[in-house]
PDB file of C-alpha atoms and ligand atoms in Angstrom:
ATOM      1  CA  MET A 599    -100.317 243.264-111.061  1.00  0.00           C
ATOM      2  CA  PHE A 600    -102.758 243.114-113.724  1.00  0.00           C
ATOM      3  CA  PHE A 601    -101.128 246.171-115.457  1.00  0.00           C
ATOM      4  CA  SER A 602     -97.728 244.791-115.307  1.00  0.00           C
ATOM      5  CA  ILE A 603     -98.572 241.427-116.723  1.00  0.00           C
ATOM      6  CA  SER A 604    -100.467 243.014-119.616  1.00  0.00           C
ATOM      7  CA  PHE A 605     -97.452 245.456-120.155  1.00  0.00           C
ATOM      8  CA  SER A 606     -95.148 242.426-120.500  1.00  0.00           C
ATOM      9  CA  LEU A 607     -97.425 240.708-122.833  1.00  0.00           C
ATOM     10  CA  LEU A 608     -97.558 243.653-124.814  1.00  0.00           C
ATOM     11  CA  CYS A 609     -93.756 243.789-125.141  1.00  0.00           C
ATOM     12  CA  LEU A 610     -93.763 240.457-126.089  1.00  0.00           C
ATOM     13  CA  LEU A 611     -96.282 240.877-128.933  1.00  0.00           C
ATOM     14  CA  LEU A 612     -94.556 244.039-130.137  1.00  0.00           C
ATOM     15  CA  SER A 613     -91.293 242.659-129.894  1.00  0.00           C
ATOM     16  CA  PRO A 614     -90.114 243.597-133.519  1.00  0.00           C
ATOM     17  CA  SER A 615     -87.703 240.310-133.893  1.00  0.00           C
ATOM     18  CA  GLY A 616     -90.747 238.243-132.918  1.00  0.00           C
ATOM     19  CA  THR A 617     -88.496 236.392-130.167  1.00  0.00           C
ATOM     20  CA  PHE A 618     -89.041 236.387-126.447  1.00  0.00           C
ATOM     21  CA  SER A 619     -86.039 238.763-125.753  1.00  0.00           C
ATOM     22  CA  ALA A 620     -88.015 241.866-124.485  1.00  0.00           C
ATOM     23  CA  VAL A 621     -88.871 240.062-121.495  1.00  0.00           C
ATOM     24  CA  LEU A 622     -85.853 237.815-120.574  1.00  0.00           C
ATOM     25  CA  PRO A 623     -83.541 238.737-118.345  1.00  0.00           C
ATOM     26  CA  ALA A 624     -80.268 240.280-119.580  1.00  0.00           C
ATOM     27  CA  LYS A 625     -77.389 237.722-120.811  1.00  0.00           C
ATOM     28  CA  ARG A 626     -75.130 236.577-118.516  1.00  0.00           C
ATOM     29  CA  ALA A 627     -71.258 236.133-118.468  1.00  0.00           C
ATOM     30  CA  THR A 628     -70.200 232.640-119.106  1.00  0.00           C
ATOM     31  CA  VAL A 629     -66.565 233.232-118.694  1.00  0.00           C
ATOM     32  CA  CYS A 630     -65.139 235.511-115.699  1.00  0.00           C
ATOM     33  CA  ASN A 631     -61.557 236.556-115.659  1.00  0.00           C
ATOM     34  CA  GLY A 632     -60.912 233.830-118.031  1.00  0.00           C
ATOM     35  CA  HIS A 633     -62.519 230.993-116.430  1.00  0.00           C
ATOM     36  CA  ALA A 634     -66.218 229.737-116.461  1.00  0.00           C
ATOM     37  CA  VAL A 635     -66.006 228.547-113.052  1.00  0.00           C
ATOM     38  CA  LEU A 636     -64.900 231.754-111.609  1.00  0.00           C
ATOM     39  CA  CYS A 637     -68.285 233.130-112.770  1.00  0.00           C
ATOM     40  CA  GLU A 638     -69.822 231.329-109.503  1.00  0.00           C
ATOM     41  CA  ARG A 639     -66.890 232.108-107.407  1.00  0.00           C
ATOM     42  CA  PRO A 640     -67.433 234.851-104.739  1.00  0.00           C
ATOM     43  CA  TYR A 641     -65.073 237.914-105.043  1.00  0.00           C
ATOM     44  CA  GLY A 642     -63.853 237.148-101.463  1.00  0.00           C
ATOM     45  CA  ASN A 643     -63.116 233.688-102.403  1.00  0.00           C
ATOM     46  CA  THR A 644     -60.892 234.319-105.435  1.00  0.00           C
ATOM     47  CA  THR A 645     -57.084 235.005-105.825  1.00  0.00           C
ATOM     48  CA  PHE A 646     -56.125 237.700-108.112  1.00  0.00           C
ATOM     49  CA  LEU A 647     -52.568 238.569-109.511  1.00  0.00           C
ATOM     50  CA  GLY A 648     -51.196 241.937-108.359  1.00  0.00           C
ATOM     51  CA  SER A 649     -48.756 244.374-109.535  1.00  0.00           C
ATOM     52  CA  HIS A 650     -46.833 246.271-106.783  1.00  0.00           C
ATOM     53  CA  ASP A 651     -46.147 249.887-107.817  1.00  0.00           C
ATOM     54  CA  SER A 652     -47.722 249.279-111.251  1.00  0.00           C
ATOM     55  CA  TYR A 653     -46.915 252.727-112.413  1.00  0.00           C
ATOM     56  CA  ALA A 654     -43.151 252.525-111.743  1.00  0.00           C
ATOM     57  CA  PHE A 655     -42.510 250.510-114.723  1.00  0.00           C
ATOM     58  CA  SER A 656     -39.255 250.986-116.823  1.00  0.00           C
ATOM     59  CA  SER A 657     -37.095 248.864-119.218  1.00  0.00           C
ATOM     60  CA  ASP A 658     -34.004 250.757-117.549  1.00  0.00           C
ATOM     61  CA  PRO A 659     -32.108 248.556-115.313  1.00  0.00           C
ATOM     62  CA  LEU A 660     -30.496 251.676-114.098  1.00  0.00           C
ATOM     63  CA  ALA A 661     -33.971 253.144-112.970  1.00  0.00           C
ATOM     64  CA  LEU A 662     -33.536 251.832-109.343  1.00  0.00           C
ATOM     65  CA  ALA A 663     -36.866 253.089-108.244  1.00  0.00           C
ATOM     66  CA  ARG A 664     -38.881 250.976-110.830  1.00  0.00           C
ATOM     67  CA  ASP A 665     -40.466 247.981-109.520  1.00  0.00           C
ATOM     68  CA  GLN A 666     -41.932 246.854-113.048  1.00  0.00           C
ATOM     69  CA  GLU A 667     -40.414 246.456-116.483  1.00  0.00           C
ATOM     70  CA  VAL A 668     -43.637 246.565-118.498  1.00  0.00           C
ATOM     71  CA  ASP A 669     -46.661 249.061-118.962  1.00  0.00           C
ATOM     72  CA  ILE A 670     -49.962 248.782-117.544  1.00  0.00           C
ATOM     73  CA  PRO A 671     -51.704 247.208-120.821  1.00  0.00           C
ATOM     74  CA  THR A 672     -48.912 244.722-120.859  1.00  0.00           C
ATOM     75  CA  GLN A 673     -49.445 243.828-117.143  1.00  0.00           C
ATOM     76  CA  LEU A 674     -52.920 243.363-117.774  1.00  0.00           C
ATOM     77  CA  GLY A 675     -52.577 241.301-120.756  1.00  0.00           C
ATOM     78  CA  LEU A 676     -50.427 238.928-118.422  1.00  0.00           C
ATOM     79  CA  GLY A 677     -53.083 238.566-116.131  1.00  0.00           C
ATOM     80  CA  VAL A 678     -52.771 241.304-113.537  1.00  0.00           C
ATOM     81  CA  ARG A 679     -56.091 241.869-111.999  1.00  0.00           C
ATOM     82  CA  PHE A 680     -54.976 244.005-109.002  1.00  0.00           C
ATOM     83  CA  LEU A 681     -53.123 247.172-109.557  1.00  0.00           C
ATOM     84  CA  GLN A 682     -51.409 249.021-106.509  1.00  0.00           C
ATOM     85  CA  ALA A 683     -50.015 252.580-106.974  1.00  0.00           C
ATOM     86  CA  GLU A 684     -49.095 255.565-104.911  1.00  0.00           C
ATOM     87  CA  GLY A 685     -50.321 259.052-105.318  1.00  0.00           C
ATOM     88  CA  HIS A 686     -48.671 262.349-104.710  1.00  0.00           C
ATOM     89  CA  LEU A 687     -49.184 265.889-105.879  1.00  0.00           C
ATOM     90  CA  ASN A 688     -46.973 267.129-108.533  1.00  0.00           C
ATOM     91  CA  ASP A 689     -47.302 270.822-109.309  1.00  0.00           C
ATOM     92  CA  GLY A 690     -50.681 270.572-107.960  1.00  0.00           C
ATOM     93  CA  VAL A 691     -51.917 267.839-110.007  1.00  0.00           C
ATOM     94  CA  LEU A 692     -52.228 264.135-108.657  1.00  0.00           C
ATOM     95  CA  HIS A 693     -49.746 261.865-109.840  1.00  0.00           C
ATOM     96  CA  PHE A 694     -48.636 258.413-109.252  1.00  0.00           C
ATOM     97  CA  CYS A 695     -44.750 258.926-107.883  1.00  0.00           C
ATOM     98  CA  HIS A 696     -42.629 256.422-106.030  1.00  0.00           C
ATOM     99  CA  THR A 697     -41.941 257.768-102.649  1.00  0.00           C
ATOM    100  CA  SER A 698     -41.494 261.377-104.412  1.00  0.00           C
ATOM    101  CA  CYS A 699     -42.067 262.562-107.823  1.00  0.00           C
ATOM    102  CA  LEU A 700     -38.377 263.649-107.860  1.00  0.00           C
ATOM    103  CA  LEU A 701     -37.484 259.925-107.665  1.00  0.00           C
ATOM    104  CA  PHE A 702     -39.982 258.230-110.001  1.00  0.00           C
ATOM    105  CA  ASP A 703     -43.124 260.209-111.730  1.00  0.00           C
ATOM    106  CA  GLY A 704     -45.498 257.731-113.396  1.00  0.00           C
ATOM    107  CA  GLY A 705     -47.585 260.349-114.944  1.00  0.00           C
ATOM    108  CA  THR A 706     -50.901 261.598-113.943  1.00  0.00           C
ATOM    109  CA  VAL A 707     -53.611 259.566-112.061  1.00  0.00           C
ATOM    110  CA  VAL A 708     -56.136 260.617-114.754  1.00  0.00           C
ATOM    111  CA  ASP A 709     -53.877 259.142-117.647  1.00  0.00           C
ATOM    112  CA  TYR A 710     -53.428 256.097-115.671  1.00  0.00           C
ATOM    113  CA  LEU A 711     -56.991 255.587-115.101  1.00  0.00           C
ATOM    114  CA  THR A 712     -57.795 256.483-118.847  1.00  0.00           C
ATOM    115  CA  THR A 713     -55.519 253.852-119.864  1.00  0.00           C
ATOM    116  CA  VAL A 714     -57.206 251.258-117.240  1.00  0.00           C
ATOM    117  CA  LYS A 715     -60.697 252.384-118.603  1.00  0.00           C
ATOM    118  CA  THR A 716     -59.661 251.746-122.116  1.00  0.00           C
ATOM    119  CA  TRP A 717     -58.642 248.280-121.155  1.00  0.00           C
ATOM    120  CA  LEU A 718     -61.771 247.449-119.035  1.00  0.00           C
ATOM    121  CA  ASP A 719     -63.962 248.765-122.156  1.00  0.00           C
ATOM    122  CA  ALA A 720     -62.102 246.294-124.446  1.00  0.00           C
ATOM    123  CA  ASN A 721     -62.275 243.458-121.918  1.00  0.00           C
ATOM    124  CA  PRO A 722     -66.064 243.571-120.384  1.00  0.00           C
ATOM    125  CA  ASN A 723     -65.653 239.998-118.734  1.00  0.00           C
ATOM    126  CA  GLU A 724     -63.003 241.046-116.186  1.00  0.00           C
ATOM    127  CA  VAL A 725     -63.175 242.261-112.580  1.00  0.00           C
ATOM    128  CA  LEU A 726     -60.298 244.536-111.543  1.00  0.00           C
ATOM    129  CA  THR A 727     -59.215 245.708-108.220  1.00  0.00           C
ATOM    130  CA  LEU A 728     -57.399 248.861-107.500  1.00  0.00           C
ATOM    131  CA  LEU A 729     -55.285 249.499-104.431  1.00  0.00           C
ATOM    132  CA  PHE A 730     -54.101 253.038-104.046  1.00  0.00           C
ATOM    133  CA  THR A 731     -51.806 254.689-101.424  1.00  0.00           C
ATOM    134  CA  ASN A 732     -52.411 258.247-100.103  1.00  0.00           C
ATOM    135  CA  SER A 733     -49.631 258.856 -97.861  1.00  0.00           C
ATOM    136  CA  ASP A 734     -49.641 262.491 -98.252  1.00  0.00           C
ATOM    137  CA  GLY A 735     -53.534 262.599 -96.860  1.00  0.00           C
ATOM    138  CA  LEU A 736     -54.913 263.991-100.227  1.00  0.00           C
ATOM    139  CA  SER A 737     -58.602 264.686-100.021  1.00  0.00           C
ATOM    140  CA  ILE A 738     -60.670 261.826-101.377  1.00  0.00           C
ATOM    141  CA  PRO A 739     -63.504 263.903-102.724  1.00  0.00           C
ATOM    142  CA  ASP A 740     -61.613 266.838-103.810  1.00  0.00           C
ATOM    143  CA  VAL A 741     -58.554 265.184-105.343  1.00  0.00           C
ATOM    144  CA  TRP A 742     -58.949 261.555-105.901  1.00  0.00           C
ATOM    145  CA  ALA A 743     -62.476 261.178-106.868  1.00  0.00           C
ATOM    146  CA  PRO A 744     -62.147 264.012-109.765  1.00  0.00           C
ATOM    147  CA  ALA A 745     -59.599 261.458-111.387  1.00  0.00           C
ATOM    148  CA  PHE A 746     -61.909 258.683-111.289  1.00  0.00           C
ATOM    149  CA  VAL A 747     -64.919 260.857-112.733  1.00  0.00           C
ATOM    150  CA  ALA A 748     -62.417 262.228-115.514  1.00  0.00           C
ATOM    151  CA  ALA A 749     -61.501 258.705-116.361  1.00  0.00           C
ATOM    152  CA  GLY A 750     -65.042 257.331-116.196  1.00  0.00           C
ATOM    153  CA  ILE A 751     -64.010 254.591-113.650  1.00  0.00           C
ATOM    154  CA  ASP A 752     -66.622 256.078-111.355  1.00  0.00           C
ATOM    155  CA  THR A 753     -69.288 254.439-113.977  1.00  0.00           C
ATOM    156  CA  VAL A 754     -67.981 251.040-113.605  1.00  0.00           C
ATOM    157  CA  SER A 755     -67.052 250.932-109.765  1.00  0.00           C
ATOM    158  CA  TYR A 756     -68.772 248.774-107.276  1.00  0.00           C
ATOM    159  CA  VAL A 757     -70.465 250.275-104.293  1.00  0.00           C
ATOM    160  CA  PRO A 758     -70.731 247.550-101.581  1.00  0.00           C
ATOM    161  CA  PRO A 759     -73.949 247.323 -99.504  1.00  0.00           C
ATOM    162  CA  ASN A 760     -72.373 247.359 -96.409  1.00  0.00           C
ATOM    163  CA  ASN A 761     -69.103 249.009 -95.182  1.00  0.00           C
ATOM    164  CA  PRO A 762     -67.114 247.173 -94.086  1.00  0.00           C
ATOM    165  CA  MET A 763     -67.933 243.972 -96.142  1.00  0.00           C
ATOM    166  CA  THR A 764     -66.753 240.679 -94.838  1.00  0.00           C
ATOM    167  CA  ARG A 765     -64.748 238.463 -96.658  1.00  0.00           C
ATOM    168  CA  PHE A 766     -67.967 236.256 -97.067  1.00  0.00           C
ATOM    169  CA  ASP A 767     -70.354 239.114 -97.978  1.00  0.00           C
ATOM    170  CA  TRP A 768     -68.929 239.680-101.581  1.00  0.00           C
ATOM    171  CA  PRO A 769     -70.943 239.012-104.976  1.00  0.00           C
ATOM    172  CA  THR A 770     -69.479 236.557-107.316  1.00  0.00           C
ATOM    173  CA  LEU A 771     -67.485 237.704-109.969  1.00  0.00           C
ATOM    174  CA  GLY A 772     -70.418 236.886-112.534  1.00  0.00           C
ATOM    175  CA  ASP A 773     -72.666 239.197-110.516  1.00  0.00           C
ATOM    176  CA  LEU A 774     -69.841 241.999-110.746  1.00  0.00           C
ATOM    177  CA  ILE A 775     -69.677 241.571-114.454  1.00  0.00           C
ATOM    178  CA  ASP A 776     -73.309 241.340-115.207  1.00  0.00           C
ATOM    179  CA  SER A 777     -74.017 244.474-113.144  1.00  0.00           C
ATOM    180  CA  GLY A 778     -71.440 246.278-115.094  1.00  0.00           C
ATOM    181  CA  LYS A 779     -69.654 247.557-111.865  1.00  0.00           C
ATOM    182  CA  ARG A 780     -66.556 245.330-111.704  1.00  0.00           C
ATOM    183  CA  VAL A 781     -63.935 247.936-110.299  1.00  0.00           C
ATOM    184  CA  ILE A 782     -63.212 247.411-106.686  1.00  0.00           C
ATOM    185  CA  THR A 783     -61.073 250.481-105.326  1.00  0.00           C
ATOM    186  CA  PHE A 784     -59.127 250.329-101.961  1.00  0.00           C
ATOM    187  CA  MET A 785     -57.439 253.320-100.353  1.00  0.00           C
ATOM    188  CA  ASP A 786     -54.855 252.966 -97.563  1.00  0.00           C
ATOM    189  CA  ALA A 787     -55.752 256.349 -95.947  1.00  0.00           C
ATOM    190  CA  GLY A 788     -58.687 258.705 -95.816  1.00  0.00           C
ATOM    191  CA  ALA A 789     -61.510 256.737 -97.323  1.00  0.00           C
ATOM    192  CA  ASP A 790     -62.847 256.268 -93.824  1.00  0.00           C
ATOM    193  CA  GLY A 791     -64.088 260.089 -93.976  1.00  0.00           C
ATOM    194  CA  THR A 792     -60.694 261.337 -92.403  1.00  0.00           C
ATOM    195  CA  ASP A 793     -59.514 263.303 -95.609  1.00  0.00           C
ATOM    196  CA  GLY A 794     -62.739 264.933 -96.627  1.00  0.00           C
ATOM    197  CA  ALA A 795     -66.280 263.311 -97.054  1.00  0.00           C
ATOM    198  CA  PRO A 796     -66.345 259.630 -98.012  1.00  0.00           C
ATOM    199  CA  VAL A 797     -66.679 258.656-101.646  1.00  0.00           C
ATOM    200  CA  ASP A 798     -68.956 255.338-101.790  1.00  0.00           C
ATOM    201  CA  TYR A 799     -66.915 253.642-104.270  1.00  0.00           C
ATOM    202  CA  ILE A 800     -63.374 254.428-102.678  1.00  0.00           C
ATOM    203  CA  LEU A 801     -63.266 251.755-100.036  1.00  0.00           C
ATOM    204  CA  PRO A 802     -61.208 251.910 -96.916  1.00  0.00           C
ATOM    205  CA  GLU A 803     -58.465 249.384 -97.045  1.00  0.00           C
ATOM    206  CA  PHE A 804     -57.691 248.163 -93.594  1.00  0.00           C
ATOM    207  CA  THR A 805     -61.193 247.647 -92.533  1.00  0.00           C
ATOM    208  CA  MET A 806     -61.590 245.131 -95.091  1.00  0.00           C
ATOM    209  CA  LEU A 807     -58.183 243.786 -96.339  1.00  0.00           C
ATOM    210  CA  TRP A 808     -55.171 243.048 -93.801  1.00  0.00           C
ATOM    211  CA  GLU A 809     -51.628 243.114 -95.225  1.00  0.00           C
ATOM    212  CA  PRO A 810     -48.597 241.202 -93.828  1.00  0.00           C
ATOM    213  CA  PRO A 811     -45.235 243.107 -93.524  1.00  0.00           C
ATOM    214  CA  PHE A 812     -44.231 244.893 -96.923  1.00  0.00           C
ATOM    215  CA  ASP A 813     -40.802 245.396 -98.236  1.00  0.00           C
ATOM    216  CA  SER A 814     -39.514 241.978 -97.116  1.00  0.00           C
ATOM    217  CA  THR A 815     -35.811 241.413 -97.220  1.00  0.00           C
ATOM    218  CA  ASP A 816     -36.308 237.922 -96.236  1.00  0.00           C
ATOM    219  CA  PRO A 817     -36.992 235.672 -99.147  1.00  0.00           C
ATOM    220  CA  THR A 818     -39.094 233.160 -96.946  1.00  0.00           C
ATOM    221  CA  PHE A 819     -41.592 236.041 -96.471  1.00  0.00           C
ATOM    222  CA  PRO A 820     -42.502 235.332 -92.917  1.00  0.00           C
ATOM    223  CA  CYS A 821     -46.387 236.162 -92.281  1.00  0.00           C
ATOM    224  CA  SER A 822     -48.055 238.171 -89.897  1.00  0.00           C
ATOM    225  CA  VAL A 823     -50.734 240.691 -89.564  1.00  0.00           C
ATOM    226  CA  ASP A 824     -49.132 243.831 -89.946  1.00  0.00           C
ATOM    227  CA  ARG A 825     -51.752 246.560 -90.879  1.00  0.00           C
ATOM    228  CA  ILE A 826     -55.417 245.906 -90.044  1.00  0.00           C
ATOM    229  CA  ALA A 827     -58.202 247.960 -88.732  1.00  0.00           C
ATOM    230  CA  GLY A 828     -61.512 246.756 -86.821  1.00  0.00           C
ATOM    231  CA  PRO A 829     -64.252 246.112 -86.167  1.00  0.00           C
ATOM    232  CA  LEU A 830     -64.225 242.855 -88.204  1.00  0.00           C
ATOM    233  CA  SER A 831     -62.038 239.936 -87.067  1.00  0.00           C
ATOM    234  CA  THR A 832     -58.852 238.963 -89.300  1.00  0.00           C
ATOM    235  CA  GLU A 833     -60.631 236.194 -90.734  1.00  0.00           C
ATOM    236  CA  GLU A 834     -63.376 238.311 -91.828  1.00  0.00           C
ATOM    237  CA  HIS A 835     -60.940 240.528 -93.836  1.00  0.00           C
ATOM    238  CA  LEU A 836     -59.772 239.914 -97.148  1.00  0.00           C
ATOM    239  CA  ASN A 837     -55.973 239.081 -97.338  1.00  0.00           C
ATOM    240  CA  MET A 838     -52.925 239.661 -99.616  1.00  0.00           C
ATOM    241  CA  LEU A 839     -49.304 238.763-100.108  1.00  0.00           C
ATOM    242  CA  ASN A 840     -46.835 241.552-100.185  1.00  0.00           C
ATOM    243  CA  HIS A 841     -44.546 238.852-102.136  1.00  0.00           C
ATOM    244  CA  ASN A 842     -41.886 241.438-103.563  1.00  0.00           C
ATOM    245  CA  LEU A 843     -38.432 241.043-102.359  1.00  0.00           C
ATOM    246  CA  ASP A 844     -36.134 243.958-101.537  1.00  0.00           C
ATOM    247  CA  ILE A 845     -32.394 244.245-101.153  1.00  0.00           C
ATOM    248  CA  ASN A 846     -30.893 246.547 -98.454  1.00  0.00           C
ATOM    249  CA  VAL A 847     -28.288 248.307-100.750  1.00  0.00           C
ATOM    250  CA  LEU A 848     -24.881 248.094 -99.100  1.00  0.00           C
ATOM    251  CA  ASP A 849     -26.747 247.804 -95.560  1.00  0.00           C
ATOM    252  CA  THR A 850     -27.646 251.539 -96.018  1.00  0.00           C
ATOM    253  CA  GLY A 851     -31.321 250.974 -95.273  1.00  0.00           C
ATOM    254  CA  VAL A 852     -32.248 252.026 -98.538  1.00  0.00           C
ATOM    255  CA  LEU A 853     -34.423 249.524-100.115  1.00  0.00           C
ATOM    256  CA  VAL A 854     -34.650 248.338-103.831  1.00  0.00           C
ATOM    257  CA  SER A 855     -36.588 245.646-105.550  1.00  0.00           C
ATOM    258  CA  ASP A 856     -34.337 243.183-106.605  1.00  0.00           C
ATOM    259  CA  PRO A 857     -34.877 242.149-110.490  1.00  0.00           C
ATOM    260  CA  GLU A 858     -32.204 239.349-110.209  1.00  0.00           C
ATOM    261  CA  ALA A 859     -34.178 237.478-107.774  1.00  0.00           C
ATOM    262  CA  ALA A 860     -37.390 237.814-109.397  1.00  0.00           C
ATOM    263  CA  ALA A 861     -37.370 234.607-111.309  1.00  0.00           C
ATOM    264  CA  THR A 862     -37.134 232.848-107.981  1.00  0.00           C
ATOM    265  CA  THR A 863     -39.496 235.211-105.862  1.00  0.00           C
ATOM    266  CA  ASN A 864     -42.235 234.872-108.586  1.00  0.00           C
ATOM    267  CA  GLY A 865     -42.110 231.062-109.036  1.00  0.00           C
ATOM    268  CA  VAL A 866     -44.842 228.964-108.146  1.00  0.00           C
ATOM    269  CA  THR A 867     -42.944 227.323-105.317  1.00  0.00           C
ATOM    270  CA  SER A 868     -42.172 230.677-103.449  1.00  0.00           C
ATOM    271  CA  ILE A 869     -45.715 232.075-103.991  1.00  0.00           C
ATOM    272  CA  ILE A 870     -47.354 228.979-102.864  1.00  0.00           C
ATOM    273  CA  ALA A 871     -44.892 228.927 -99.631  1.00  0.00           C
ATOM    274  CA  ASP A 872     -45.900 232.396 -98.899  1.00  0.00           C
ATOM    275  CA  ALA A 873     -49.570 231.532 -99.334  1.00  0.00           C
ATOM    276  CA  ASN A 874     -49.175 228.712 -97.025  1.00  0.00           C
ATOM    277  CA  GLY A 875     -47.514 230.884 -94.482  1.00  0.00           C
ATOM    278  CA  CYS A 876     -50.247 233.393 -94.303  1.00  0.00           C
ATOM    279  CA  ALA A 877     -53.351 230.600 -94.549  1.00  0.00           C
ATOM    280  CA  PRO A 878     -53.245 229.977 -90.728  1.00  0.00           C
ATOM    281  CA  LEU A 879     -53.806 233.724 -90.215  1.00  0.00           C
ATOM    282  CA  ALA A 880     -56.514 233.690 -92.862  1.00  0.00           C
ATOM    283  CA  GLY A 881     -58.920 231.090 -91.727  1.00  0.00           C
ATOM    284  CA  GLY A 882     -56.872 228.506 -93.747  1.00  0.00           C
ATOM    285  CA  VAL A 883     -57.568 229.917 -97.225  1.00  0.00           C
ATOM    286  CA  ALA A 884     -55.600 231.305 -99.931  1.00  0.00           C
ATOM    287  CA  PRO A 885     -54.883 234.875-100.289  1.00  0.00           C
ATOM    288  CA  ASN A 886     -57.067 237.021-102.273  1.00  0.00           C
ATOM    289  CA  PHE A 887     -54.279 239.047-104.029  1.00  0.00           C
ATOM    290  CA  VAL A 888     -50.752 238.045-104.655  1.00  0.00           C
ATOM    291  CA  MET A 889     -48.897 240.999-105.222  1.00  0.00           C
ATOM    292  CA  LEU A 890     -45.352 240.962-107.100  1.00  0.00           C
ATOM    293  CA  ASP A 891     -42.517 243.174-108.378  1.00  0.00           C
ATOM    294  CA  PHE A 892     -41.776 242.422-112.352  1.00  0.00           C
ATOM    295  CA  VAL A 893     -44.940 240.507-113.106  1.00  0.00           C
ATOM    296  CA  ASN A 894     -43.615 239.796-116.382  1.00  0.00           C
ATOM    297  CA  ILE A 895     -40.871 237.572-114.722  1.00  0.00           C
ATOM    298  CA  GLY A 896     -41.633 234.318-113.087  1.00  0.00           C
ATOM    299  CA  GLU A 897     -44.724 232.140-113.013  1.00  0.00           C
ATOM    300  CA  GLY A 898     -47.222 234.652-111.043  1.00  0.00           C
ATOM    301  CA  LEU A 899     -50.292 233.618-113.089  1.00  0.00           C
ATOM    302  CA  GLN A 900     -49.594 230.002-113.022  1.00  0.00           C
ATOM    303  CA  ALA A 901     -49.475 230.158-108.979  1.00  0.00           C
ATOM    304  CA  VAL A 902     -52.630 232.284-108.819  1.00  0.00           C
ATOM    305  CA  ASN A 903     -54.460 229.839-111.123  1.00  0.00           C
ATOM    306  CA  GLN A 904     -53.339 226.951-108.706  1.00  0.00           C
ATOM    307  CA  LEU A 905     -54.558 228.796-105.941  1.00  0.00           C
ATOM    308  CA  ASN A 906     -58.089 229.306-107.796  1.00  0.00           C
ATOM    309  CA  GLY A 907     -57.889 225.554-108.776  1.00  0.00           C
ATOM    310  CA  VAL A 908     -58.268 226.384-112.428  1.00  0.00           C
ATOM    311  CA  PRO A 909     -55.905 225.106-115.292  1.00  0.00           C
ATOM    312  CA  SER A 910     -53.123 227.555-116.800  1.00  0.00           C
TER     313      SER A 910
HETATM  314  C1  NAG B1459     -61.809 229.584-101.580  1.00  0.00           C
HETATM  315  O1  NAG B1459     -62.387 228.491-101.064  1.00  0.00           O
HETATM  316  C2  NAG B1459     -61.646 227.158-101.195  1.00  0.00           C
HETATM  317  C3  NAG B1459     -62.782 226.147-100.418  1.00  0.00           C
HETATM  318  O2  NAG B1459     -62.922 226.496 -99.265  1.00  0.00           O
HETATM  319  C4  NAG B1459     -60.481 227.373-100.495  1.00  0.00           C
HETATM  320  O3  NAG B1459     -59.815 226.146-100.694  1.00  0.00           O
HETATM  321  C5  NAG B1459     -59.616 228.394-100.990  1.00  0.00           C
HETATM  322  O4  NAG B1459     -58.406 228.789-100.414  1.00  0.00           O
HETATM  323  C6  NAG B1459     -60.512 229.693-100.913  1.00  0.00           C
HETATM  324  N1  NAG B1459     -59.909 230.888-101.690  1.00  0.00           N
HETATM  325  C7  NAG B1459     -59.729 232.052-101.061  1.00  0.00           C
HETATM  326  C8  NAG B1459     -58.977 233.164-101.973  1.00  0.00           C
HETATM  327  O5  NAG B1459     -60.528 232.404-100.180  1.00  0.00           O
END
């Protein structure tokens, strides 16, 4: 004890600027995800704007497998803080592709994550969530984690103290930002250790986050708990809206996203109605993630701001 006090005093006395900075705690973020009040808001009590098939962007209206019109930096610039993407191997390399890399190839996961890391470095006061789909059961430690390491995302990734975390366990956005660990990654399959040893910053989705049905063709988005895993109760899970509307092409069962409807689907009225529809299943609170197609159309951020109780 004596030594540590003397050492602090020494630091103080030797501080070249003559200020007390050497012994004061690091500066804390005062604006988090764009709003001062969100610095004190726990992650599990925050609503984030999400992009469905974020990598499947194209400005070509004939690209039917696209779900977005604008690229990742533009989506992030619009306020998207939750990026969903689907991984597949293409010639032995991990890519983000829509169902198949023949249908829509969004490029390598390393390139995608490098773009994300560049944005994170330029925007140090932002918390970002990634939700990746691993439908081919690719190895988490051998295929997925190396892409995170190559892009440097592992160095800014949050590792929770317990797994699963309840909705009420998460730190505030300010704590995440101040710690420098402000990327939270969920994986729909394999992160529980079924596809190779667990990687501590790639978190199993369904033990912590439940999903309502996806690919709805009903613009009222009837809410139910579609995918979830125990042991936590539904209310202890985070929750999200799969608020992206599909059309069933000529009744063939082929579902494609509907850019024509996006202005209405992504309007405040439709999003808030969906949030209200899911709230009874989520302990009466707002969803954590509002996931949209065509995030550049409509009022996604206004709806999310309203759910967070912050001005637009
Ligand atoms: C956060 O808490 C407030 C107050 O209980 C609640 O109104 C809001 O819906 C919550 N939001 C989320 C995402 O949990």
